[in-house]
Each structure stands twice: as structure tokens, then as C-alpha cells.
Amino acid sequence: MVHRALEHGELFSCRCILFINYLESYAKKFEISPRFNESVQSAKYDETCGLWRVRTVTGECEVEYICRWLVVATGENAEKVVPEFEGLDEFEGTVMHACDYRSGEAFEGKRVLVVGCGNSGMEVSLDLCHHNAYPSMVVRSSVHILPREIGGKSTFELATSLMKWMPLKVVDKILVVVARCILGNLEKYGIKRPTKGPLQLKNSKGKTPVLDIGALQKIKSGKIQIVPGIKRFSSGRVELVNGVNLEIDSVILATGYCSNVPSWLKEDGLFSKEGMPVRPFPEGWKGKAGIYAVGFTGRGLSGASFDAIRVAQDIANIWSQETKQTNHYLSFLRSRMQ
């Protein structure tokens, strides 16, 4: 039963449901009322009143919030990245981003080009195989692929434990050696490893290593074909950089996501034009005039947790100091009135 769930992604769905249940129970316990289906149009600091003005739209209604503190927690992956490819407008088949992909059922018997070899690209390609499609996956650059578990333990959990006792570079070497022993030499299948280790690359570039959930077996058996970069598209086909032409029916862009902060935040100082904190981790969580950033560290949930704790502590300290000053002032006024 567990094997079947893993094969069809049902276990992943169960984990998503558990996570959603956790979020709902958390909101209920702490009496948090999220505003759903409401889109932020702009956020700007008003120097006249010393407050943030946040304009939103919900349906046909516009709302403006006035606040002392603004926490930007939209994260690094708020908006899909859709690269431009020569001739893609001439392609007559289905073109979609991985964020819009739901199931390979609609692609049964189809030749599908999956652009991107990260976790999304691997999982989409695997699901297409499960639904009897014929995926080809574009691997343009090097990528770290690690087993999901090592010795019955989560690979990331093991790496976190090792880092308590060893330097990051040593842990990286261990992960690469173990991955090669378990997964084999992947270069003969067209997959090269980066020169930097998986954890070092994650910390420096925010590039998450791929955790294999079965796609490698399909790659090794030839059911998922690895192809190099794209030169151009045309009607019903794609020409690759090595001159090979593939006939395809559909394209799925597993090309990642980016921050959308620049499109709505009118601020100069905390964020770059790419929508990421100007100052590197661990200093990028706080700006001027009461603005904060959470979830832009490139370190996943651990990085978001690091930011969130510091933001909460900082706001609490400011509030405590101001409340104390106010109380002192009120006490002073009472004493003068007596």
C-alpha cells in the first residue's frame, strides 16, 4: 500500500493535507484570521505619518491598510519564471508551467518535453511515466541528485545532524560519496554534478539539490530521455543545441519561480531590483522604518524560521519599550495631577 502511494504521489498528498491541517489549527489557536483572495497592489511608507500604506484588491473592492510594521513574507517563489524561447509561439501543442500541472492523465501517449531538471522537473517526468506518456527532460546545467533517504533516515535530516559535528564541506563530501554509491555514476546518463557540494550550493545560490523519488530508475531504463539545451521551437518539434530535432506534442516548463516583491513594494533599501534582500544572510531580515523580510534566505524552512524569530523578537522589544515609556509618562501625569 505504501509503495503504491509513493508510486502515484498519494503519500505526498497526505503530507500536504497534514500540513494544511496544522496551519488551520495554528491559526485557530492563536486567533489569526487570514484574508484570502486578496491581492496586494502596492505598499509604500508614508513619511508624513510614519506609517505603511498597503493597498489591496479583493473582487471589485479596494482596501487600504495602515500599519506601523510591514513584514514581507511572500518568499522567493511567489511567481513562476517563464523564459523566452525562440519559436515557442509557433509551437502548436500544449505549453504550461509546472505550477499549473496537476496530473499526467491528460498526457497519456503524448511526447512531452519537460524543461528543467530540478525537483519539479523530476517529479513531473516521473508522473508522466506513471501515466504512459513519453517524457524528455532538458538538463542544461549540472545538478546534484541525492537519495531521499540514507539508512532509513531523511537525507536532509542526516545532513543537519552531521553539521552539528562536522564542517559543511566535509558533510558535502560525505553526501556526494554516499549518493554515488547508492545512485551510481549519473554522467553516462547525461547528468553531471556541480563542482560545489549540495549544501554549499544551496547556501550560496539557493539551489536545492534534487531528492530522487524514483525518476532516476526511469532515466536509467530509458523511459525518461535526457536531452541537452533548447535551440528553438517550431510547429510540433524542438531543435536542441546538439542539432537533434525531437517531435513533441506538449511542453511543460519546470523553470522555477522568483520573488514578485518589486512589482508591488515601493521601497528602497531592503530589497534589490530582483526582489531579494540586499544584505546577505543572516543580515537581510530587517530594513528601515519598520519593514522586515521573512523567507528570502535560500535556506528553506530553517531560513524562514531564523527570520521569523528575529522579526517577532524585534517587534516585541520595540512594543515593550514604547509601552513602558507610555506607562512611565502616564504615571508621571497622574502624579502631577494629585
PDB file of C-alpha atoms in Angstrom, residues 2-296:
ATOM      1  CA  VAL A   2       2.811   2.406   0.922  1.00  0.00           C
ATOM      2  CA  HIS A   3       4.670   1.511  -2.278  1.00  0.00           C
ATOM      3  CA  ARG A   4       1.572   2.248  -4.349  1.00  0.00           C
ATOM      4  CA  ALA A   5       1.143   5.602  -2.577  1.00  0.00           C
ATOM      5  CA  LEU A   6       4.715   6.518  -3.316  1.00  0.00           C
ATOM      6  CA  GLU A   7       4.280   5.492  -6.959  1.00  0.00           C
ATOM      7  CA  HIS A   8       1.275   7.719  -7.523  1.00  0.00           C
ATOM      8  CA  GLY A   9       2.128  10.661  -5.298  1.00  0.00           C
ATOM      9  CA  GLU A  10      -0.660   9.882  -2.813  1.00  0.00           C
ATOM     10  CA  LEU A  11       1.723   9.928   0.138  1.00  0.00           C
ATOM     11  CA  PHE A  12       2.804  13.425  -0.862  1.00  0.00           C
ATOM     12  CA  SER A  13      -0.858  14.480  -0.977  1.00  0.00           C
ATOM     13  CA  CYS A  14      -1.408  13.064   2.517  1.00  0.00           C
ATOM     14  CA  ARG A  15       1.533  15.065   3.829  1.00  0.00           C
ATOM     15  CA  CYS A  16       0.124  18.208   2.202  1.00  0.00           C
ATOM     16  CA  ILE A  17      -3.222  17.609   3.930  1.00  0.00           C
ATOM     17  CA  LEU A  18      -1.477  17.140   7.294  1.00  0.00           C
ATOM     18  CA  PHE A  19       0.458  20.372   6.773  1.00  0.00           C
ATOM     19  CA  ILE A  20      -2.719  22.282   5.854  1.00  0.00           C
ATOM     20  CA  ASN A  21      -4.442  20.875   8.960  1.00  0.00           C
ATOM     21  CA  TYR A  22      -1.513  22.095  11.051  1.00  0.00           C
ATOM     22  CA  LEU A  23      -1.745  25.609   9.592  1.00  0.00           C
ATOM     23  CA  GLU A  24      -5.505  25.736  10.200  1.00  0.00           C
ATOM     24  CA  SER A  25      -5.163  24.555  13.806  1.00  0.00           C
ATOM     25  CA  TYR A  26      -2.346  27.075  14.390  1.00  0.00           C
ATOM     26  CA  ALA A  27      -4.494  29.931  13.077  1.00  0.00           C
ATOM     27  CA  LYS A  28      -7.397  28.810  15.274  1.00  0.00           C
ATOM     28  CA  LYS A  29      -5.303  28.512  18.432  1.00  0.00           C
ATOM     29  CA  PHE A  30      -3.746  31.958  18.083  1.00  0.00           C
ATOM     30  CA  GLU A  31      -6.911  33.576  16.680  1.00  0.00           C
ATOM     31  CA  ILE A  32      -5.336  34.528  13.355  1.00  0.00           C
ATOM     32  CA  SER A  33      -7.789  35.465  10.606  1.00  0.00           C
ATOM     33  CA  PRO A  34      -6.082  35.317   7.181  1.00  0.00           C
ATOM     34  CA  ARG A  35      -7.577  37.442   4.400  1.00  0.00           C
ATOM     35  CA  PHE A  36      -7.896  35.093   1.428  1.00  0.00           C
ATOM     36  CA  ASN A  37      -8.367  36.034  -2.249  1.00  0.00           C
ATOM     37  CA  GLU A  38      -6.949  39.477  -1.563  1.00  0.00           C
ATOM     38  CA  SER A  39      -4.112  40.757  -3.762  1.00  0.00           C
ATOM     39  CA  VAL A  40      -1.616  43.444  -2.701  1.00  0.00           C
ATOM     40  CA  GLN A  41      -1.327  46.175  -5.317  1.00  0.00           C
ATOM     41  CA  SER A  42       1.174  48.443  -3.594  1.00  0.00           C
ATOM     42  CA  ALA A  43       2.902  49.069  -0.281  1.00  0.00           C
ATOM     43  CA  LYS A  44       4.510  52.429   0.433  1.00  0.00           C
ATOM     44  CA  TYR A  45       5.925  54.129   3.518  1.00  0.00           C
ATOM     45  CA  ASP A  46       4.240  57.449   4.289  1.00  0.00           C
ATOM     46  CA  GLU A  47       6.891  59.660   5.849  1.00  0.00           C
ATOM     47  CA  THR A  48       4.313  62.269   6.841  1.00  0.00           C
ATOM     48  CA  CYS A  49       2.537  59.996   9.320  1.00  0.00           C
ATOM     49  CA  GLY A  50       5.352  57.486   9.811  1.00  0.00           C
ATOM     50  CA  LEU A  51       3.203  54.521   8.783  1.00  0.00           C
ATOM     51  CA  TRP A  52       2.960  51.999   5.928  1.00  0.00           C
ATOM     52  CA  ARG A  53       0.061  52.256   3.479  1.00  0.00           C
ATOM     53  CA  VAL A  54      -0.802  48.924   1.864  1.00  0.00           C
ATOM     54  CA  ARG A  55      -3.386  48.885  -0.935  1.00  0.00           C
ATOM     55  CA  THR A  56      -5.132  45.619  -1.789  1.00  0.00           C
ATOM     56  CA  VAL A  57      -7.882  44.392  -4.112  1.00  0.00           C
ATOM     57  CA  THR A  58     -10.454  41.733  -3.301  1.00  0.00           C
ATOM     58  CA  GLY A  59     -13.008  41.164  -6.038  1.00  0.00           C
ATOM     59  CA  GLU A  60     -14.116  44.650  -7.074  1.00  0.00           C
ATOM     60  CA  CYS A  61     -13.330  46.172  -3.686  1.00  0.00           C
ATOM     61  CA  GLU A  62     -10.179  48.157  -2.913  1.00  0.00           C
ATOM     62  CA  VAL A  63      -8.863  48.268   0.650  1.00  0.00           C
ATOM     63  CA  GLU A  64      -6.083  50.295   2.261  1.00  0.00           C
ATOM     64  CA  TYR A  65      -4.345  49.089   5.398  1.00  0.00           C
ATOM     65  CA  ILE A  66      -2.381  51.458   7.628  1.00  0.00           C
ATOM     66  CA  CYS A  67       0.301  49.781   9.724  1.00  0.00           C
ATOM     67  CA  ARG A  68       3.323  50.506  11.876  1.00  0.00           C
ATOM     68  CA  TRP A  69       5.251  47.414  10.802  1.00  0.00           C
ATOM     69  CA  LEU A  70       5.305  45.616   7.454  1.00  0.00           C
ATOM     70  CA  VAL A  71       6.533  42.002   7.240  1.00  0.00           C
ATOM     71  CA  VAL A  72       7.198  40.888   3.656  1.00  0.00           C
ATOM     72  CA  ALA A  73       6.770  37.104   3.719  1.00  0.00           C
ATOM     73  CA  THR A  74       5.850  36.384   0.083  1.00  0.00           C
ATOM     74  CA  GLY A  75       9.082  34.401  -0.283  1.00  0.00           C
ATOM     75  CA  GLU A  76      11.472  33.583  -3.081  1.00  0.00           C
ATOM     76  CA  ASN A  77       8.968  31.513  -5.046  1.00  0.00           C
ATOM     77  CA  ALA A  78       5.966  33.814  -5.391  1.00  0.00           C
ATOM     78  CA  GLU A  79       5.779  33.955  -9.179  1.00  0.00           C
ATOM     79  CA  LYS A  80       6.537  31.468 -11.949  1.00  0.00           C
ATOM     80  CA  VAL A  81       9.521  32.026 -14.221  1.00  0.00           C
ATOM     81  CA  VAL A  82       8.688  31.647 -17.922  1.00  0.00           C
ATOM     82  CA  PRO A  83      11.835  32.001 -20.083  1.00  0.00           C
ATOM     83  CA  GLU A  84      11.655  33.160 -23.672  1.00  0.00           C
ATOM     84  CA  PHE A  85      12.460  30.525 -26.290  1.00  0.00           C
ATOM     85  CA  GLU A  86      12.857  31.204 -29.974  1.00  0.00           C
ATOM     86  CA  GLY A  87       9.889  29.903 -31.948  1.00  0.00           C
ATOM     87  CA  LEU A  88       7.794  28.868 -28.944  1.00  0.00           C
ATOM     88  CA  ASP A  89       4.909  30.977 -30.257  1.00  0.00           C
ATOM     89  CA  GLU A  90       4.974  28.786 -33.401  1.00  0.00           C
ATOM     90  CA  PHE A  91       4.567  25.584 -31.387  1.00  0.00           C
ATOM     91  CA  GLU A  92       1.007  24.305 -31.757  1.00  0.00           C
ATOM     92  CA  GLY A  93       0.878  21.887 -28.823  1.00  0.00           C
ATOM     93  CA  THR A  94       0.124  22.444 -25.140  1.00  0.00           C
ATOM     94  CA  VAL A  95       2.546  24.694 -23.235  1.00  0.00           C
ATOM     95  CA  MET A  96       2.211  25.074 -19.460  1.00  0.00           C
ATOM     96  CA  HIS A  97       4.283  25.871 -16.391  1.00  0.00           C
ATOM     97  CA  ALA A  98       4.821  23.159 -13.788  1.00  0.00           C
ATOM     98  CA  CYS A  99       2.767  25.195 -11.285  1.00  0.00           C
ATOM     99  CA  ASP A 100      -0.309  24.536 -13.469  1.00  0.00           C
ATOM    100  CA  TYR A 101       0.429  20.810 -13.847  1.00  0.00           C
ATOM    101  CA  ARG A 102      -1.991  18.553 -11.971  1.00  0.00           C
ATOM    102  CA  SER A 103      -1.676  15.061 -13.428  1.00  0.00           C
ATOM    103  CA  GLY A 104      -0.139  13.166 -16.310  1.00  0.00           C
ATOM    104  CA  GLU A 105      -3.520  11.631 -17.130  1.00  0.00           C
ATOM    105  CA  ALA A 106      -4.164  14.176 -19.894  1.00  0.00           C
ATOM    106  CA  PHE A 107      -0.788  13.363 -21.492  1.00  0.00           C
ATOM    107  CA  GLU A 108      -1.212   9.605 -21.936  1.00  0.00           C
ATOM    108  CA  GLY A 109       0.526   8.511 -25.132  1.00  0.00           C
ATOM    109  CA  LYS A 110       1.910  12.035 -25.709  1.00  0.00           C
ATOM    110  CA  ARG A 111       5.541  13.063 -26.302  1.00  0.00           C
ATOM    111  CA  VAL A 112       6.224  15.664 -23.631  1.00  0.00           C
ATOM    112  CA  LEU A 113       9.264  17.925 -23.310  1.00  0.00           C
ATOM    113  CA  VAL A 114       9.929  18.820 -19.660  1.00  0.00           C
ATOM    114  CA  VAL A 115      12.169  21.886 -19.469  1.00  0.00           C
ATOM    115  CA  GLY A 116      14.128  21.805 -16.215  1.00  0.00           C
ATOM    116  CA  CYS A 117      15.707  19.105 -14.088  1.00  0.00           C
ATOM    117  CA  GLY A 118      15.070  20.332 -10.537  1.00  0.00           C
ATOM    118  CA  ASN A 119      12.711  18.622  -8.115  1.00  0.00           C
ATOM    119  CA  SER A 120       9.652  19.805 -10.079  1.00  0.00           C
ATOM    120  CA  GLY A 121      11.059  18.610 -13.414  1.00  0.00           C
ATOM    121  CA  MET A 122      11.959  15.205 -11.992  1.00  0.00           C
ATOM    122  CA  GLU A 123       8.597  14.719 -10.293  1.00  0.00           C
ATOM    123  CA  VAL A 124       6.606  15.814 -13.355  1.00  0.00           C
ATOM    124  CA  SER A 125       8.639  13.484 -15.589  1.00  0.00           C
ATOM    125  CA  LEU A 126       8.084  10.588 -13.194  1.00  0.00           C
ATOM    126  CA  ASP A 127       4.339  11.243 -13.037  1.00  0.00           C
ATOM    127  CA  LEU A 128       4.177  11.368 -16.839  1.00  0.00           C
ATOM    128  CA  CYS A 129       5.790   7.928 -16.939  1.00  0.00           C
ATOM    129  CA  HIS A 130       3.175   6.623 -14.499  1.00  0.00           C
ATOM    130  CA  HIS A 131       0.501   7.796 -16.949  1.00  0.00           C
ATOM    131  CA  ASN A 132       2.134   6.184 -20.002  1.00  0.00           C
ATOM    132  CA  ALA A 133       3.429   9.392 -21.549  1.00  0.00           C
ATOM    133  CA  TYR A 134       6.868   9.726 -23.188  1.00  0.00           C
ATOM    134  CA  PRO A 135       8.806  12.469 -21.388  1.00  0.00           C
ATOM    135  CA  SER A 136      12.100  14.012 -22.494  1.00  0.00           C
ATOM    136  CA  MET A 137      13.740  16.159 -19.830  1.00  0.00           C
ATOM    137  CA  VAL A 138      16.032  19.083 -20.654  1.00  0.00           C
ATOM    138  CA  VAL A 139      19.180  19.029 -18.498  1.00  0.00           C
ATOM    139  CA  ARG A 140      21.073  22.160 -19.462  1.00  0.00           C
ATOM    140  CA  SER A 141      23.375  22.516 -16.448  1.00  0.00           C
ATOM    141  CA  SER A 142      24.856  20.388 -13.676  1.00  0.00           C
ATOM    142  CA  VAL A 143      22.646  19.242 -10.805  1.00  0.00           C
ATOM    143  CA  HIS A 144      23.048  17.403  -7.502  1.00  0.00           C
ATOM    144  CA  ILE A 145      20.785  14.378  -7.152  1.00  0.00           C
ATOM    145  CA  LEU A 146      20.653  12.749  -3.716  1.00  0.00           C
ATOM    146  CA  PRO A 147      18.723   9.739  -2.430  1.00  0.00           C
ATOM    147  CA  ARG A 148      15.667  10.769  -0.445  1.00  0.00           C
ATOM    148  CA  GLU A 149      16.759   8.571   2.447  1.00  0.00           C
ATOM    149  CA  ILE A 150      20.097   7.248   3.659  1.00  0.00           C
ATOM    150  CA  GLY A 151      19.991   4.296   6.038  1.00  0.00           C
ATOM    151  CA  GLY A 152      16.286   4.805   6.666  1.00  0.00           C
ATOM    152  CA  LYS A 153      16.809   8.443   7.645  1.00  0.00           C
ATOM    153  CA  SER A 154      15.854  11.567   5.698  1.00  0.00           C
ATOM    154  CA  THR A 155      18.895  12.823   3.765  1.00  0.00           C
ATOM    155  CA  PHE A 156      18.383  16.408   4.918  1.00  0.00           C
ATOM    156  CA  GLU A 157      17.810  15.250   8.499  1.00  0.00           C
ATOM    157  CA  LEU A 158      21.054  13.281   8.359  1.00  0.00           C
ATOM    158  CA  ALA A 159      22.920  16.260   6.865  1.00  0.00           C
ATOM    159  CA  THR A 160      21.603  18.550   9.626  1.00  0.00           C
ATOM    160  CA  SER A 161      22.764  16.084  12.283  1.00  0.00           C
ATOM    161  CA  LEU A 162      26.233  15.745  10.730  1.00  0.00           C
ATOM    162  CA  MET A 163      26.652  19.523  10.516  1.00  0.00           C
ATOM    163  CA  LYS A 164      26.468  19.730  14.316  1.00  0.00           C
ATOM    164  CA  TRP A 165      29.787  17.864  14.444  1.00  0.00           C
ATOM    165  CA  MET A 166      31.473  18.498  11.096  1.00  0.00           C
ATOM    166  CA  PRO A 167      32.222  21.424   8.750  1.00  0.00           C
ATOM    167  CA  LEU A 168      29.814  21.949   5.845  1.00  0.00           C
ATOM    168  CA  LYS A 169      32.414  20.958   3.231  1.00  0.00           C
ATOM    169  CA  VAL A 170      33.041  17.628   4.982  1.00  0.00           C
ATOM    170  CA  VAL A 171      29.302  16.897   5.143  1.00  0.00           C
ATOM    171  CA  ASP A 172      29.038  17.757   1.434  1.00  0.00           C
ATOM    172  CA  LYS A 173      31.781  15.267   0.571  1.00  0.00           C
ATOM    173  CA  ILE A 174      30.046  12.558   2.596  1.00  0.00           C
ATOM    174  CA  LEU A 175      26.724  13.227   0.843  1.00  0.00           C
ATOM    175  CA  VAL A 176      28.316  13.113  -2.627  1.00  0.00           C
ATOM    176  CA  VAL A 177      30.197   9.859  -1.910  1.00  0.00           C
ATOM    177  CA  VAL A 178      27.120   8.170  -0.417  1.00  0.00           C
ATOM    178  CA  ALA A 179      24.943   9.390  -3.300  1.00  0.00           C
ATOM    179  CA  ARG A 180      27.362   7.946  -5.842  1.00  0.00           C
ATOM    180  CA  CYS A 181      27.419   4.600  -4.006  1.00  0.00           C
ATOM    181  CA  ILE A 182      23.617   4.417  -3.857  1.00  0.00           C
ATOM    182  CA  LEU A 183      22.660   6.023  -7.179  1.00  0.00           C
ATOM    183  CA  GLY A 184      25.724   5.168  -9.275  1.00  0.00           C
ATOM    184  CA  ASN A 185      27.583   7.263 -11.843  1.00  0.00           C
ATOM    185  CA  LEU A 186      24.996   9.524 -13.483  1.00  0.00           C
ATOM    186  CA  GLU A 187      27.255  11.180 -16.053  1.00  0.00           C
ATOM    187  CA  LYS A 188      26.706   8.367 -18.537  1.00  0.00           C
ATOM    188  CA  TYR A 189      23.022   9.284 -18.495  1.00  0.00           C
ATOM    189  CA  GLY A 190      23.750  12.955 -19.227  1.00  0.00           C
ATOM    190  CA  ILE A 191      23.623  14.254 -15.633  1.00  0.00           C
ATOM    191  CA  LYS A 192      26.729  15.986 -14.263  1.00  0.00           C
ATOM    192  CA  ARG A 193      27.332  17.058 -10.679  1.00  0.00           C
ATOM    193  CA  PRO A 194      28.358  20.667  -9.866  1.00  0.00           C
ATOM    194  CA  THR A 195      31.859  21.283  -8.522  1.00  0.00           C
ATOM    195  CA  LYS A 196      30.410  22.826  -5.348  1.00  0.00           C
ATOM    196  CA  GLY A 197      28.789  20.493  -2.840  1.00  0.00           C
ATOM    197  CA  PRO A 198      24.976  20.300  -2.480  1.00  0.00           C
ATOM    198  CA  LEU A 199      24.782  22.181   0.836  1.00  0.00           C
ATOM    199  CA  GLN A 200      27.341  24.791  -0.195  1.00  0.00           C
ATOM    200  CA  LEU A 201      25.426  25.394  -3.433  1.00  0.00           C
ATOM    201  CA  LYS A 202      22.159  25.667  -1.529  1.00  0.00           C
ATOM    202  CA  ASN A 203      23.612  28.251   0.861  1.00  0.00           C
ATOM    203  CA  SER A 204      25.422  30.320  -1.770  1.00  0.00           C
ATOM    204  CA  LYS A 205      22.978  30.155  -4.709  1.00  0.00           C
ATOM    205  CA  GLY A 206      19.735  28.939  -3.129  1.00  0.00           C
ATOM    206  CA  LYS A 207      19.783  25.953  -5.496  1.00  0.00           C
ATOM    207  CA  THR A 208      18.132  22.989  -3.805  1.00  0.00           C
ATOM    208  CA  PRO A 209      19.523  19.521  -4.582  1.00  0.00           C
ATOM    209  CA  VAL A 210      17.117  17.052  -6.170  1.00  0.00           C
ATOM    210  CA  LEU A 211      15.844  14.282  -3.907  1.00  0.00           C
ATOM    211  CA  ASP A 212      15.198  11.196  -6.002  1.00  0.00           C
ATOM    212  CA  ILE A 213      11.763   9.615  -5.542  1.00  0.00           C
ATOM    213  CA  GLY A 214      12.023   7.202  -8.460  1.00  0.00           C
ATOM    214  CA  ALA A 215      12.811   9.309 -11.520  1.00  0.00           C
ATOM    215  CA  LEU A 216      16.393   8.004 -11.773  1.00  0.00           C
ATOM    216  CA  GLN A 217      15.171   4.456 -12.285  1.00  0.00           C
ATOM    217  CA  LYS A 218      13.079   5.688 -15.234  1.00  0.00           C
ATOM    218  CA  ILE A 219      16.066   7.624 -16.600  1.00  0.00           C
ATOM    219  CA  LYS A 220      18.298   4.567 -16.390  1.00  0.00           C
ATOM    220  CA  SER A 221      15.685   2.407 -18.111  1.00  0.00           C
ATOM    221  CA  GLY A 222      15.276   4.994 -20.892  1.00  0.00           C
ATOM    222  CA  LYS A 223      11.651   5.797 -20.089  1.00  0.00           C
ATOM    223  CA  ILE A 224      12.708   9.357 -19.298  1.00  0.00           C
ATOM    224  CA  GLN A 225      15.027  10.631 -22.023  1.00  0.00           C
ATOM    225  CA  ILE A 226      17.679  13.188 -21.037  1.00  0.00           C
ATOM    226  CA  VAL A 227      18.299  15.883 -23.665  1.00  0.00           C
ATOM    227  CA  PRO A 228      20.576  18.977 -23.760  1.00  0.00           C
ATOM    228  CA  GLY A 229      19.565  22.651 -24.064  1.00  0.00           C
ATOM    229  CA  ILE A 230      16.997  24.070 -26.475  1.00  0.00           C
ATOM    230  CA  LYS A 231      17.924  25.988 -29.612  1.00  0.00           C
ATOM    231  CA  ARG A 232      14.463  26.761 -30.973  1.00  0.00           C
ATOM    232  CA  PHE A 233      10.893  25.504 -31.288  1.00  0.00           C
ATOM    233  CA  SER A 234       8.787  25.109 -34.398  1.00  0.00           C
ATOM    234  CA  SER A 235       5.417  23.571 -35.202  1.00  0.00           C
ATOM    235  CA  GLY A 236       5.316  20.161 -33.480  1.00  0.00           C
ATOM    236  CA  ARG A 237       9.044  19.910 -32.805  1.00  0.00           C
ATOM    237  CA  VAL A 238      12.046  21.280 -30.930  1.00  0.00           C
ATOM    238  CA  GLU A 239      15.619  21.639 -32.135  1.00  0.00           C
ATOM    239  CA  LEU A 240      18.246  21.005 -29.462  1.00  0.00           C
ATOM    240  CA  VAL A 241      21.661  22.654 -29.151  1.00  0.00           C
ATOM    241  CA  ASN A 242      23.318  19.448 -30.399  1.00  0.00           C
ATOM    242  CA  GLY A 243      21.374  19.685 -33.682  1.00  0.00           C
ATOM    243  CA  VAL A 244      18.922  16.877 -32.878  1.00  0.00           C
ATOM    244  CA  ASN A 245      15.242  17.501 -33.703  1.00  0.00           C
ATOM    245  CA  LEU A 246      12.541  15.985 -31.497  1.00  0.00           C
ATOM    246  CA  GLU A 247       8.887  15.657 -32.421  1.00  0.00           C
ATOM    247  CA  ILE A 248       6.817  16.631 -29.394  1.00  0.00           C
ATOM    248  CA  ASP A 249       3.165  17.146 -28.506  1.00  0.00           C
ATOM    249  CA  SER A 250       3.458  19.209 -25.312  1.00  0.00           C
ATOM    250  CA  VAL A 251       5.881  21.341 -23.299  1.00  0.00           C
ATOM    251  CA  ILE A 252       5.962  21.626 -19.517  1.00  0.00           C
ATOM    252  CA  LEU A 253       8.162  24.406 -18.144  1.00  0.00           C
ATOM    253  CA  ALA A 254       9.715  23.306 -14.843  1.00  0.00           C
ATOM    254  CA  THR A 255      11.726  26.517 -14.912  1.00  0.00           C
ATOM    255  CA  GLY A 256      11.307  27.635 -11.332  1.00  0.00           C
ATOM    256  CA  TYR A 257       9.960  30.645  -9.521  1.00  0.00           C
ATOM    257  CA  CYS A 258      11.052  34.100  -8.414  1.00  0.00           C
ATOM    258  CA  SER A 259      10.171  36.884  -5.980  1.00  0.00           C
ATOM    259  CA  ASN A 260       7.425  39.306  -7.006  1.00  0.00           C
ATOM    260  CA  VAL A 261       8.282  41.987  -4.431  1.00  0.00           C
ATOM    261  CA  PRO A 262       9.431  44.645  -6.965  1.00  0.00           C
ATOM    262  CA  SER A 263       6.002  44.624  -8.617  1.00  0.00           C
ATOM    263  CA  TRP A 264       4.217  45.984  -5.535  1.00  0.00           C
ATOM    264  CA  LEU A 265       6.656  47.223  -2.866  1.00  0.00           C
ATOM    265  CA  LYS A 266       7.659  50.872  -3.232  1.00  0.00           C
ATOM    266  CA  GLU A 267      10.746  50.726  -1.035  1.00  0.00           C
ATOM    267  CA  ASP A 268      14.413  51.477  -1.447  1.00  0.00           C
ATOM    268  CA  GLY A 269      16.965  49.818   0.777  1.00  0.00           C
ATOM    269  CA  LEU A 270      15.930  46.369   1.994  1.00  0.00           C
ATOM    270  CA  PHE A 271      15.224  44.663  -1.363  1.00  0.00           C
ATOM    271  CA  SER A 272      17.145  44.571  -4.633  1.00  0.00           C
ATOM    272  CA  LYS A 273      15.537  45.011  -8.055  1.00  0.00           C
ATOM    273  CA  GLU A 274      15.352  41.186  -8.233  1.00  0.00           C
ATOM    274  CA  GLY A 275      13.179  41.168  -5.114  1.00  0.00           C
ATOM    275  CA  MET A 276      15.760  39.697  -2.744  1.00  0.00           C
ATOM    276  CA  PRO A 277      17.319  41.278   0.375  1.00  0.00           C
ATOM    277  CA  VAL A 278      20.304  43.463  -0.476  1.00  0.00           C
ATOM    278  CA  ARG A 279      22.236  42.278   2.557  1.00  0.00           C
ATOM    279  CA  PRO A 280      23.176  38.570   2.588  1.00  0.00           C
ATOM    280  CA  PHE A 281      22.077  36.073   5.207  1.00  0.00           C
ATOM    281  CA  PRO A 282      21.885  36.423   8.180  1.00  0.00           C
ATOM    282  CA  GLU A 283      21.512  40.232   7.968  1.00  0.00           C
ATOM    283  CA  GLY A 284      18.742  40.549   5.364  1.00  0.00           C
ATOM    284  CA  TRP A 285      15.701  40.306   7.641  1.00  0.00           C
ATOM    285  CA  LYS A 286      15.405  43.929   8.785  1.00  0.00           C
ATOM    286  CA  GLY A 287      15.147  47.237   6.941  1.00  0.00           C
ATOM    287  CA  LYS A 288      14.346  50.812   7.913  1.00  0.00           C
ATOM    288  CA  ALA A 289      11.029  52.326   9.011  1.00  0.00           C
ATOM    289  CA  GLY A 290       9.586  49.064  10.353  1.00  0.00           C
ATOM    290  CA  ILE A 291       9.921  46.816   7.286  1.00  0.00           C
ATOM    291  CA  TYR A 292      11.046  43.188   7.614  1.00  0.00           C
ATOM    292  CA  ALA A 293      11.701  40.222   5.310  1.00  0.00           C
ATOM    293  CA  VAL A 294      10.915  36.577   6.081  1.00  0.00           C
ATOM    294  CA  GLY A 295      11.696  33.633   3.809  1.00  0.00           C
ATOM    295  CA  PHE A 296      14.253  35.109   1.412  1.00  0.00           C
TER     296      PHE A 296
END
